[in-house]
Coordinates of C-alpha atoms in Angstrom, one line a residue:
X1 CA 7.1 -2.5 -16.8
X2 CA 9.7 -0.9 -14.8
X3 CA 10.1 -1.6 -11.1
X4 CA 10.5 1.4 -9.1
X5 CA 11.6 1.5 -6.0
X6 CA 12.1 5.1 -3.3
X7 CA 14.7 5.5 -0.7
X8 CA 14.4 8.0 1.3
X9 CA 17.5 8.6 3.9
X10 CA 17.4 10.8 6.8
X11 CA 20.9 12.5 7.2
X12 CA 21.5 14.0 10.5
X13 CA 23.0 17.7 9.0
X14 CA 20.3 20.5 7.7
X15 CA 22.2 23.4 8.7
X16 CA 25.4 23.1 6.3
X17 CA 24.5 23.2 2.5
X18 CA 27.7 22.6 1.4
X19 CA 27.4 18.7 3.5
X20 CA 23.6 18.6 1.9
X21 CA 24.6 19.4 -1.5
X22 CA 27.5 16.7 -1.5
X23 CA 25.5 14.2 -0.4
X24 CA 22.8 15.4 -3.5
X25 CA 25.2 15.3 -5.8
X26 CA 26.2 11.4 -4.7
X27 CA 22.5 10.4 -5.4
X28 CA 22.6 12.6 -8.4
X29 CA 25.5 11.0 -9.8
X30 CA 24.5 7.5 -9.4
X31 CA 23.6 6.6 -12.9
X32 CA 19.7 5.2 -12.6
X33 CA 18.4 7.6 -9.5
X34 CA 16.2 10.2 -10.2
X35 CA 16.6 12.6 -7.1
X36 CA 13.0 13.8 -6.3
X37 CA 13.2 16.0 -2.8
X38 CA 15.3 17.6 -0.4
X39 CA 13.9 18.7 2.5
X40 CA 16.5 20.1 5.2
X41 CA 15.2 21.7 8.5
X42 CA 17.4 23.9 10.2
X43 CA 15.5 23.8 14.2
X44 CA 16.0 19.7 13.4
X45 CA 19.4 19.9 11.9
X46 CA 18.1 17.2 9.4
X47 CA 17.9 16.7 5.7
X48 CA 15.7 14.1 4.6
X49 CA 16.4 13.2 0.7
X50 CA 14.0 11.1 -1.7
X51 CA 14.5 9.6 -5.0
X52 CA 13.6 6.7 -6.8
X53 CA 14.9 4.3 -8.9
X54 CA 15.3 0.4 -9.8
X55 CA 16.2 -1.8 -7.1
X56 CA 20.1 -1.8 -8.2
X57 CA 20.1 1.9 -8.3
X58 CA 18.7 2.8 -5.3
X59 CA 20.9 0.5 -3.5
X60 CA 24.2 2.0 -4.8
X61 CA 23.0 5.6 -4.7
X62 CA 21.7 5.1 -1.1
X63 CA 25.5 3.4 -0.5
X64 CA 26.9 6.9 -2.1
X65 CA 25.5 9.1 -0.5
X66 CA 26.6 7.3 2.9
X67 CA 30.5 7.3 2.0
X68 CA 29.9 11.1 1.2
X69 CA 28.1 11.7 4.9
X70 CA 30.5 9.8 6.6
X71 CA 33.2 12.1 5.2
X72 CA 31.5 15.1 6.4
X73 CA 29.1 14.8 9.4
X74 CA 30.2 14.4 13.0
X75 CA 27.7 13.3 15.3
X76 CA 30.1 14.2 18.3
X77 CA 28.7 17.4 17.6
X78 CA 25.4 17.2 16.2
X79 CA 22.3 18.8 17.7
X80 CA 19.0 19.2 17.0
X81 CA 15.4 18.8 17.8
X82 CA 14.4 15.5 15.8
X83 CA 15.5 12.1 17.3
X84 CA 18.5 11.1 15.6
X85 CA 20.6 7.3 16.3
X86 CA 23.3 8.8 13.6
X87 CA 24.8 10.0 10.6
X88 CA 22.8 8.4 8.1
X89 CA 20.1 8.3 11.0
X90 CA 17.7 5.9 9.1
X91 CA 17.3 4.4 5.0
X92 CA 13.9 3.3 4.1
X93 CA 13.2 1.5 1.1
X94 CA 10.0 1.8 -0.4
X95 CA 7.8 -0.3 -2.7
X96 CA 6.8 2.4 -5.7
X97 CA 6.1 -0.1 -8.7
X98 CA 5.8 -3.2 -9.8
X99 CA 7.9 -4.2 -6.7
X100 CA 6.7 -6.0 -3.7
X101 CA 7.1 -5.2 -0.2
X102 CA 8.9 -8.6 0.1
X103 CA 11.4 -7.5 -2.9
X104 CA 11.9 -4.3 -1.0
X105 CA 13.3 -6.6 2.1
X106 CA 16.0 -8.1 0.5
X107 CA 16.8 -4.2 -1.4
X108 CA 17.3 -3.2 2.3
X109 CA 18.7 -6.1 3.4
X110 CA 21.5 -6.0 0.7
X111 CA 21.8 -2.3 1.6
X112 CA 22.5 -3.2 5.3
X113 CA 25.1 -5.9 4.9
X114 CA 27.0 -4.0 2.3
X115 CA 26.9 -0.1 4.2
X116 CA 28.5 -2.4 7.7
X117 CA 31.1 -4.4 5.2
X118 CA 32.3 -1.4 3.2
X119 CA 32.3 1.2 6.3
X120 CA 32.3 -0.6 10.0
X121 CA 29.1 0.8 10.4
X122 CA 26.4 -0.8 12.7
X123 CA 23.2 -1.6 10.8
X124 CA 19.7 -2.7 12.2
X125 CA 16.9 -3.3 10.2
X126 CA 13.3 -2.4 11.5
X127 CA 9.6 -2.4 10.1
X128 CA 8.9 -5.5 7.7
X129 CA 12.8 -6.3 7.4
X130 CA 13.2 -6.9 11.2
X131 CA 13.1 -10.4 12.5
X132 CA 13.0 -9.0 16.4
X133 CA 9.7 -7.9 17.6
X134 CA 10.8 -5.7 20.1
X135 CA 13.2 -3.7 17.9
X136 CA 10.9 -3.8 15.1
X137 CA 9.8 0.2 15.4
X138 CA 12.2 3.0 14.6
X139 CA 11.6 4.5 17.9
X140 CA 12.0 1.0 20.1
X141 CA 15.7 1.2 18.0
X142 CA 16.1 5.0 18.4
X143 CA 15.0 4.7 22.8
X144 CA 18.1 6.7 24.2
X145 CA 18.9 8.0 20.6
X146 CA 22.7 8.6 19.7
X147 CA 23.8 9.6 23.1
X148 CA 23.0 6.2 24.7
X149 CA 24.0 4.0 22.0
X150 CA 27.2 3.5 23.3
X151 CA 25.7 1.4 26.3
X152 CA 23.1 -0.1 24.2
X153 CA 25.0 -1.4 21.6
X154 CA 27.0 -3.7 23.7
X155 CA 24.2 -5.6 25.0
X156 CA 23.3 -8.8 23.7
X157 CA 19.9 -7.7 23.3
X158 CA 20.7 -4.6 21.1
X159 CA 23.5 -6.7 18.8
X160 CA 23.1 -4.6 15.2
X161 CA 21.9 -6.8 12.7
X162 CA 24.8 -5.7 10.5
X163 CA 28.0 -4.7 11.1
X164 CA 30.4 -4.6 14.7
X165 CA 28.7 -3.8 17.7
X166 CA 30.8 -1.4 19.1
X167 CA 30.4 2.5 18.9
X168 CA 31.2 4.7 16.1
X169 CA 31.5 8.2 17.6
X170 CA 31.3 10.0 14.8
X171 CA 28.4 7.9 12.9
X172 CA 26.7 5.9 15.4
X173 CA 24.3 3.5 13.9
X174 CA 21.8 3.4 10.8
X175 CA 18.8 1.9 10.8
X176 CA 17.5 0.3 7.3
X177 CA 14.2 -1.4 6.3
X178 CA 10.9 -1.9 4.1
X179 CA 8.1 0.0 5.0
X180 CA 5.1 1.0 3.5
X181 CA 5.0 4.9 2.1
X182 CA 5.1 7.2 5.1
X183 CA 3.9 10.8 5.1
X184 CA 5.8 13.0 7.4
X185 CA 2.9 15.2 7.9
X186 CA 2.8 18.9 10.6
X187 CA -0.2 20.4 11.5
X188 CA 0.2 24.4 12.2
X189 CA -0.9 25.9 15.3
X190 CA -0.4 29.5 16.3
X191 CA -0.1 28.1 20.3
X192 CA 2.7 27.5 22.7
X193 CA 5.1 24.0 21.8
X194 CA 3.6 22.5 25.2
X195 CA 0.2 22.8 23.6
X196 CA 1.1 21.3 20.2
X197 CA 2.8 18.5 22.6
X198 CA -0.6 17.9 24.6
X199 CA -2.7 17.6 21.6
X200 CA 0.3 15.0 19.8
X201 CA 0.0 13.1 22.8
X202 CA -3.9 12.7 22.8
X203 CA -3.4 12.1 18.9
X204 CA -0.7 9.6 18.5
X205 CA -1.1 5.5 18.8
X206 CA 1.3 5.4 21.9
X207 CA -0.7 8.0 23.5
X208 CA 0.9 9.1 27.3
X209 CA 1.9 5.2 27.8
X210 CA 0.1 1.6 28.1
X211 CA -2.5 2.6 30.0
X212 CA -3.7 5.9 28.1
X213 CA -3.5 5.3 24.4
X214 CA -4.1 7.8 21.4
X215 CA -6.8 7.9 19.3
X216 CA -5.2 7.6 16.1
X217 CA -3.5 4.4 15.0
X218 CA -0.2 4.1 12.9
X219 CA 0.6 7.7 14.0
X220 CA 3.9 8.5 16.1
X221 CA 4.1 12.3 17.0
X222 CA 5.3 15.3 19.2
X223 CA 4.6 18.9 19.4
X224 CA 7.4 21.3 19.1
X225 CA 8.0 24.9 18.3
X226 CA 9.5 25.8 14.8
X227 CA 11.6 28.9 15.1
X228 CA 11.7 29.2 11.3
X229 CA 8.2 29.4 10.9
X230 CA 7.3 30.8 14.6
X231 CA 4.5 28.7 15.3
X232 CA 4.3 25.5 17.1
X233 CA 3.5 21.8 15.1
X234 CA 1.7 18.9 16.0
X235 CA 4.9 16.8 14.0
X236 CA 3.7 12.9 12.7
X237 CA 4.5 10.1 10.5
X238 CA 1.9 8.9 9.2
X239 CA 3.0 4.9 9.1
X240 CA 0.1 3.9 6.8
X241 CA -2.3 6.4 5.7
X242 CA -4.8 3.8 4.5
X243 CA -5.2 3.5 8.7
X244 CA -4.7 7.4 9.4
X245 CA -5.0 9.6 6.4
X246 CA -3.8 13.5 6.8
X247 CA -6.9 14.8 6.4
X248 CA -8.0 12.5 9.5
X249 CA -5.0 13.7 11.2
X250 CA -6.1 17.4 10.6
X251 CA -9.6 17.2 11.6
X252 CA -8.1 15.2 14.8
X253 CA -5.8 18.4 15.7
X254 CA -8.5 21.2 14.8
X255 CA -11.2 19.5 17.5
X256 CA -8.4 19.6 20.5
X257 CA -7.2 22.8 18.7
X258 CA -11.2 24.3 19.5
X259 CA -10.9 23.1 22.8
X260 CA -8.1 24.6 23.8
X261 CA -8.9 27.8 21.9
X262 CA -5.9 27.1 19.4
X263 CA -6.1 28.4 16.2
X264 CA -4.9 26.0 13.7
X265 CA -3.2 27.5 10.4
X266 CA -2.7 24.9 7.8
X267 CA -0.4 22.2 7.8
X268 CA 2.2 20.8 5.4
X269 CA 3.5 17.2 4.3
X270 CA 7.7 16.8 4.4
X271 CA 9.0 15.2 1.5
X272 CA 6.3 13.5 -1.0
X273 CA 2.9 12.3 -0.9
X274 CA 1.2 9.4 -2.5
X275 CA -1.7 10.8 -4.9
X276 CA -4.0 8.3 -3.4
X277 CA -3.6 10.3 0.2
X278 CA -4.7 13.7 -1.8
X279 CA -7.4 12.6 -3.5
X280 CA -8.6 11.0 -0.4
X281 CA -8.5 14.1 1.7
X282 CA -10.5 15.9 -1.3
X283 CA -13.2 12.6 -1.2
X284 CA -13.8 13.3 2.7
X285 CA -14.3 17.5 1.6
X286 CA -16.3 16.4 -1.2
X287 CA -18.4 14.4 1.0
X288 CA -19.3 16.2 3.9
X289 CA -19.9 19.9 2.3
X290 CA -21.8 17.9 -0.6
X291 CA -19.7 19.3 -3.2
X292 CA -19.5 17.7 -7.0
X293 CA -16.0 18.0 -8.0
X294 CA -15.0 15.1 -11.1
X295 CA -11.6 16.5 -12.5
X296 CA -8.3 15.1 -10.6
X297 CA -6.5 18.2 -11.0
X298 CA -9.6 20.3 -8.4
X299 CA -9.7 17.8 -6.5
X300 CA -5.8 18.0 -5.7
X301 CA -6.2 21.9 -5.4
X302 CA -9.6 21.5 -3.1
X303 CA -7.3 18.8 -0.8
X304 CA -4.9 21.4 -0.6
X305 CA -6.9 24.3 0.0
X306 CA -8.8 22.9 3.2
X307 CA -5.5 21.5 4.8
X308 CA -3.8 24.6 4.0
X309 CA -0.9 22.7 2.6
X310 CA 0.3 26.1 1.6
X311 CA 0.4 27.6 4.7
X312 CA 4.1 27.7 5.7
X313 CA 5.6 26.9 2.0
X314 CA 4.3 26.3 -1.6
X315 CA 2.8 23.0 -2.0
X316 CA 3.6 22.3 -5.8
X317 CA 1.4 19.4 -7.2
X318 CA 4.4 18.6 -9.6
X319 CA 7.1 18.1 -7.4
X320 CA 5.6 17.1 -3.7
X321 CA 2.9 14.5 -5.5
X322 CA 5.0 11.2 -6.0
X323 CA 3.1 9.5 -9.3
X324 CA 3.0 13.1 -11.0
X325 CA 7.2 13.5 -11.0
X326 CA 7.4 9.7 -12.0
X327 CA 5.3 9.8 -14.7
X328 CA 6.4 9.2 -17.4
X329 CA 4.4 10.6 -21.2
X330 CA 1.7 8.6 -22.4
X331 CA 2.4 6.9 -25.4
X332 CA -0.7 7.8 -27.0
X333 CA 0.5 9.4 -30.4
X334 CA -3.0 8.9 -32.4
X335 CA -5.3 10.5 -29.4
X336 CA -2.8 13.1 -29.2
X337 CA -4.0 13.8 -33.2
X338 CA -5.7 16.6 -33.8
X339 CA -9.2 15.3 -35.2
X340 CA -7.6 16.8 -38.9
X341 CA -4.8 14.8 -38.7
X342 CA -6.5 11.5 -37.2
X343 CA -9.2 11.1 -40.0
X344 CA -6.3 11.7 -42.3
X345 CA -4.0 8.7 -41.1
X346 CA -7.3 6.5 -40.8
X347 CA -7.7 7.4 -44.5
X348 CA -3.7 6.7 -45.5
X349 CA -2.2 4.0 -47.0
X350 CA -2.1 1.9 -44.0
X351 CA -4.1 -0.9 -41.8
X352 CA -3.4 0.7 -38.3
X353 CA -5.2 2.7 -37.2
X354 CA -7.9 1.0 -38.2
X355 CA -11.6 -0.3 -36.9
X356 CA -10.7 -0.7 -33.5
X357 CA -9.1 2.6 -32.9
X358 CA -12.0 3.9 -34.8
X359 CA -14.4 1.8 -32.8
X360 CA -12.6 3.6 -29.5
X361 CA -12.9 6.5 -31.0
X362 CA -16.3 6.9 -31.7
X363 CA -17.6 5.2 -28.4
X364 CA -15.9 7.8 -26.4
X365 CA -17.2 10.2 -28.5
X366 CA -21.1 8.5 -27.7
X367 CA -20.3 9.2 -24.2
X368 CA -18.7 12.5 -24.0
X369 CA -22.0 13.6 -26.0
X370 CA -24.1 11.7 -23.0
X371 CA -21.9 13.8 -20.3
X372 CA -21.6 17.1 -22.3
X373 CA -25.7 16.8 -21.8
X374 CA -25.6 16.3 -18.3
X375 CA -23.6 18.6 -17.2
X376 CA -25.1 21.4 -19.4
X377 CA -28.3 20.3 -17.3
X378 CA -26.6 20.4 -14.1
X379 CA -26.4 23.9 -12.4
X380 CA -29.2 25.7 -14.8
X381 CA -31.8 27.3 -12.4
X382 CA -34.8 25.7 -14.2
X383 CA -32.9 22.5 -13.6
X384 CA -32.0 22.7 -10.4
X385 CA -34.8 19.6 -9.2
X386 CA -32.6 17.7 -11.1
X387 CA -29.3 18.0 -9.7
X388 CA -29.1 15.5 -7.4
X389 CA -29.8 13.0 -10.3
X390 CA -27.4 14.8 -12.8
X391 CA -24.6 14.5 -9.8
X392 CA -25.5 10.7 -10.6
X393 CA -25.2 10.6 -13.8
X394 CA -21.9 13.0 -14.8
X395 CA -19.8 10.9 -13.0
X396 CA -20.1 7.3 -15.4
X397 CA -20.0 9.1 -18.3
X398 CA -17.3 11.2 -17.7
X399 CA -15.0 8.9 -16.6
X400 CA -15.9 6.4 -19.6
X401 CA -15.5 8.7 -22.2
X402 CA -11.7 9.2 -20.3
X403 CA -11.1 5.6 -19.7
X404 CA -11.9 4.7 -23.5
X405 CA -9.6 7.2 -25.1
X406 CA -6.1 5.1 -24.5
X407 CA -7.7 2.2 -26.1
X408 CA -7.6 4.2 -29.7
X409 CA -3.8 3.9 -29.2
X410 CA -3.9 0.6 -27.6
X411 CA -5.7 -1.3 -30.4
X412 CA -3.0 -0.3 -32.7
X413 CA -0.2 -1.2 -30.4
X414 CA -1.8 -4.6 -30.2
X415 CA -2.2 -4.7 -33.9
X416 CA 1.7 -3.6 -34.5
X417 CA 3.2 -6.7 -31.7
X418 CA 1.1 -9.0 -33.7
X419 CA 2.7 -8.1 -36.9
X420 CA 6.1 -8.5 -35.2
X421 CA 5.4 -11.3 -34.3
X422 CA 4.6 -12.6 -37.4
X423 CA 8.2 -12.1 -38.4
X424 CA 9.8 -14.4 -35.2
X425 CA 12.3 -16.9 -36.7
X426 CA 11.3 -20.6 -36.6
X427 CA 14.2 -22.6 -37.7
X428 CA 14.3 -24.8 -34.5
X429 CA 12.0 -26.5 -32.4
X430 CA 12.3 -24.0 -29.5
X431 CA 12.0 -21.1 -32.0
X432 CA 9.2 -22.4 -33.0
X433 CA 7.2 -22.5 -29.5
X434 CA 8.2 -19.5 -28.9
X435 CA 6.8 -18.0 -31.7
X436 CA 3.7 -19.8 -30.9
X437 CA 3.2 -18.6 -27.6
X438 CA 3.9 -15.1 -29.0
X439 CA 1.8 -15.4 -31.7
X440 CA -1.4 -16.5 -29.3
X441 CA -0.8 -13.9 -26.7
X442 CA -0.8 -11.7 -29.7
X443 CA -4.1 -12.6 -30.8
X444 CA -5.5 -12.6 -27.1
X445 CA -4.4 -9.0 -26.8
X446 CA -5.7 -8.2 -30.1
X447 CA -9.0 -9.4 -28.5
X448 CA -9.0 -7.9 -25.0
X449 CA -8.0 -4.4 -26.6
X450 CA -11.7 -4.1 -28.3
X451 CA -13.1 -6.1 -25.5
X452 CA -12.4 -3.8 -22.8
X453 CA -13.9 -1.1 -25.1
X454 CA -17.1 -2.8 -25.2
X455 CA -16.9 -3.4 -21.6
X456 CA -16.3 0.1 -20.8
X457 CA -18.9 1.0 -23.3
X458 CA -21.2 -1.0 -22.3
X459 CA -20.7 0.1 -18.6
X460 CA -22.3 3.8 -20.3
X461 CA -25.6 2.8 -21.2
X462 CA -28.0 3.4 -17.8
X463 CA -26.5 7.1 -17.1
X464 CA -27.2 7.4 -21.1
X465 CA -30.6 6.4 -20.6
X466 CA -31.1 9.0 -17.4
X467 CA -30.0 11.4 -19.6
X468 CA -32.0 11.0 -21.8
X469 CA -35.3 10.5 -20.0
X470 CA -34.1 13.5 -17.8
X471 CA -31.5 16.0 -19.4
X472 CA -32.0 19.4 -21.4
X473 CA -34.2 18.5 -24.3
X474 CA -32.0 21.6 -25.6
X475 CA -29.6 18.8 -26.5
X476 CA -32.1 15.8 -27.5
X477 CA -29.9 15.7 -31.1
X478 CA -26.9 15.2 -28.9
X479 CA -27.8 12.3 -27.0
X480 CA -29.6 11.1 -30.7
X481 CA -26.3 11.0 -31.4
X482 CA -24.0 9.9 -29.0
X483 CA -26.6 7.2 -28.5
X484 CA -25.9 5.9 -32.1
X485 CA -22.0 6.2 -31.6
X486 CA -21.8 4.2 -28.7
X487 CA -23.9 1.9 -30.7
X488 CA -21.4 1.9 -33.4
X489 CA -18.5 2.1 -31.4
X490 CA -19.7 -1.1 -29.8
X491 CA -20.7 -3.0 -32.9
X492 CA -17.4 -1.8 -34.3
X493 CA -15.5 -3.4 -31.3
X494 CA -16.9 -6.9 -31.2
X495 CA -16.1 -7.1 -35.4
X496 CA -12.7 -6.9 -34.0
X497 CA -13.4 -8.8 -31.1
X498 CA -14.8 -11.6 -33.0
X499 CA -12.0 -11.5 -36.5
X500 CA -9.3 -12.8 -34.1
X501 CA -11.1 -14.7 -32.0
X502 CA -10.7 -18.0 -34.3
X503 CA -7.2 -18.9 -34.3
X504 CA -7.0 -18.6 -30.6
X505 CA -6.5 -21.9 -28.9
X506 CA -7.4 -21.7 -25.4
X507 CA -11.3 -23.0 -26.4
X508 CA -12.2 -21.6 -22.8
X509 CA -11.0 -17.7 -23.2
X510 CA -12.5 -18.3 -26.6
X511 CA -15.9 -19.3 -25.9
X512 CA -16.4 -17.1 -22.6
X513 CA -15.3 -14.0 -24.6
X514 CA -17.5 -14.7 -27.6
X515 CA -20.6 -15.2 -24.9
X516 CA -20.2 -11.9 -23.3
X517 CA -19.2 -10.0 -26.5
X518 CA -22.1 -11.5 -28.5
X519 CA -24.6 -10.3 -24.9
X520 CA -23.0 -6.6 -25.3
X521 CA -23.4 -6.4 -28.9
X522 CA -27.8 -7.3 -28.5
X523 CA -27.2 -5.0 -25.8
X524 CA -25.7 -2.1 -27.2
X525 CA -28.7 -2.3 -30.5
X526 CA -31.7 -3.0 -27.6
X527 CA -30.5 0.1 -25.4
X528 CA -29.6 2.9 -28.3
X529 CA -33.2 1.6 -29.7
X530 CA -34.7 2.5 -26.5
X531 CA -33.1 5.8 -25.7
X532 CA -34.3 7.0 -29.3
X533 CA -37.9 6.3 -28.2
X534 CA -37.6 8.0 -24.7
X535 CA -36.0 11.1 -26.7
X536 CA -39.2 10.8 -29.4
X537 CA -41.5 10.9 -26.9
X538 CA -40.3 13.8 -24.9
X539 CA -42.2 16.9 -25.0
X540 CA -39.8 18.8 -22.9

């Protein structure tokens, strides 16, 4: 799987588009970035850029953009509102996927050491790259910002961890480093900026000093007035929103807001957001107005609705959420079949698809049946003293009939690397063991693929029961039915589960899976058995 990695550089310029499209166009160029964001404030005189890419790319796009800011920013006569240490004021890089934070150390560290070689420019590292507790913050480096560096950087104490220690006049310094994904998150209010100050300083982790600390941890903010938007801004980084959400953050700013008599008016988030941040933000609105919202597309539109993410500017799912830009199509060409043209290649001339994309097929169809009956039972007036338990129910279902319809594509994917395998060379001894090894994790996929769909499956079989003691007897043939095809779909899977399991070696993978397989199969014919009788006996 691809590692991805994000950078996201702060520049110190957000007034002059011709300097923030050059820079742009150096990431843009840089063959293996994908540019994802540019976010330049005018009242901050900052453009903050994200993109992504492998751990090479990012590197050299992040080095590019730098040779074109130091062409064309200044910093002897830079202003603006946001702190600021200097031209390319700080480099983040940022663990995406399939990269660890430890792998995004050495990215930033290899960033840092070449930027000071190639330019002269002083480099410190901070967050998880920094080896000095006390400048291991941005804002411990940043204390005095540009206009005292040239007294701090002489020190001993404030050496650069890169690079000469001398000052640059027109750069200053960069700082570089891993950190985990931060949200540079506002809060609106329609108040004055000392306001918005008062309530960042009862907010924020350093709170008014040592003695009085904020509420909120792994939050550093301000207030200030934005003359573009003419309102004031509770202004934070989130540092890890598994600690302080946004949505925490909001509800934090609207209870001093009431106190003070502030009216709050949305919020937005600068740059990107993690999906995992939306969704929880819609799980905490879900939860306390005891809402039942399953899709992921409402529950990004209800996160966005009750933080008022589109208060001050459109908050587009596609480009401000980080997975949806980076992901990439699902290669899932027999569910994306119309049900026509999927019976048909079953029925061709060919062994894949065959019974375990079948098998995937007509589980997920067993469930959907199960869910379609819930949720036609859910919301009916002469229903409604069931809605509590249908609220139970939906949610299994649902999201195993979702979670079982990549396995129709996976079992033949599994099928396909087997073949290939098949066809290895084996002329030498190492040739040989290779194609071995191949050949066994071939038939171990070939048995996890219908596995997991007996798993998942499985999983199904208490919400199918409820529904069928409890849902609309409108629909008793359709949970007849999809009772029988999750039977099937089960009893299809272990066939498959069980044809390959024989040439496997590993005795202990073998005999565990057979156990649990063999416990889901008497499973799957004791529990379809008994929601037949609970439907039979039903009299309404």
């Amino acid at each position: 799987m691809k590692k991805i990695v994000e950078c996201v550089p702060n520049f110190s310029e957000g007034r002059n588009k011709k300097t923030i499209n050059a820079i742009a166009d150096a990431i843009l160029q840089t063959k293996g970035c994908r540019l994802l964001d540019i976010d330049a404030g005018n009242s901050t005189n900052r453009t903050v850029y994200t993109f992504v890419g492998s751990p090479e790319a990012v590197v050299e796009g992040a080095l590019s953009a730098a040779v074109v800011a130091r062409q064309k920013i200044d910093m002897q006569t830079h202003q603006g509102e946001h702190h600021r240490l200097g031209a390319l004021d700080v480099c983040p890089f940022v663990p995406v996927a399939n990269v660890t934070m430890e792998e995004c150390v050495d990215i930033s560290k290899e960033f840092g050491r070449r930027l000071a070689e190639n330019m002269g420019i002083p480099v410190y590292l901070y967050e998880e790259s920094a080896s000095l507790e006390y400048r291991k913050k941005l804002s411990q480096i940043r204390d005095g910002q540009y206009e005292g560096l040239k007294d701090k950087i002489i020190t001993k104490e404030w050496k650069p961890d890169f690079g000469p220690a001398k000052f640059i006049p027109g750069w200053g310094a960069t700082v570089t480093g891993a950190r985990f994904f931060l949200i540079a998150y506002n809060v609106n209010l329609l108040s004055t900026p000392n306001q918005a100050h008062r309530i960042a300083l009862n907010l924020r982790e350093a709170g008014r000093g040592k003695d009085k600390p904020g509420r909120l941890k792994a939050v550093k903010g301000m207030g200030w007035y934005v003359d573009d938007y003419n309102l004031a801004q509770v202004t934070v980084n989130l540092d890890n929103y598994n600690v302080t959400p946004p949505h925490l953050l909001f509800e934090e700013v609207k209870k001093d807001a009431d106190k003070l008599n502030i009216a709050v008016a949305g919020s937005e988030i600068v740059g990107l957001v993690p999906l995992e941040a939306i969704l929880m933000a819609a799980e905490y609105y879900i939860e306390k107005e005891h809402l039942f919202v399953l899709e992921e597309d409402q529950k990004v539109r209800l996160a966005i609705e009750r933080l008022g993410l589109n208060s001050v500017a459109l908050f587009n799912p596609k480009e401000k959420i980080i997975e949806y830009i980076i992901a990439e199509e699902k290669n899932e060409p027999l569910a994306g079949l119309t049900v026509r043209k999927f019976i048909e290649e079953v029925a061709s001339r060919s062994s894949a698809p065959g019974g375990g994309s079948v098998a995937a097929t007509v589980a997920a169809m067993g469930v959907a049946l199960g869910s379609m009956v819930a949720k036609l039972t859910l919301g009916v007036r002469k229903f409604e003293h069931l809605d509590i338990k249908m609220r139970d129910l939906i949610p299994p279902l649902h999201h195993a009939a979702k979670a079982l319809i990549p396995l129709i594509d996976d079992d033949t994917h599994a099928f396909k690397e087997y073949v290939q395998a098949l066809g290895l060379p084996e002329e030498t001894r190492a040739q040989k063991d290779f194609k071995l090894e191949t050949l066994q994790q071939g038939l171990k996929t070939a048995v996890e693929v219908p596995f997991t769909t007996m798993k998942i499956a499985d999983a199904a079989w208490e919400a199918m029961i409820e529904t069928a003691r409890y849902g609309n007897m409108a629909s008793k043939s359709d949970v007849q039915v999809g009772a029988m095809a999750l039977k099937t779909g089960i009893l299809g899977a272990y066939q498959n589960v069980v044809i390959n399991l024989p040439d496997i070696m590993d005795k202990s993978f073998k005999d565990k899976t057979l156990k649990q397989a063999k416990d889901m199969k008497i499973r799957a014919e004791h529990k379809c058995k008994k929601i037949l009788e609970i439907l039979d006996s039903r009299t309404s």
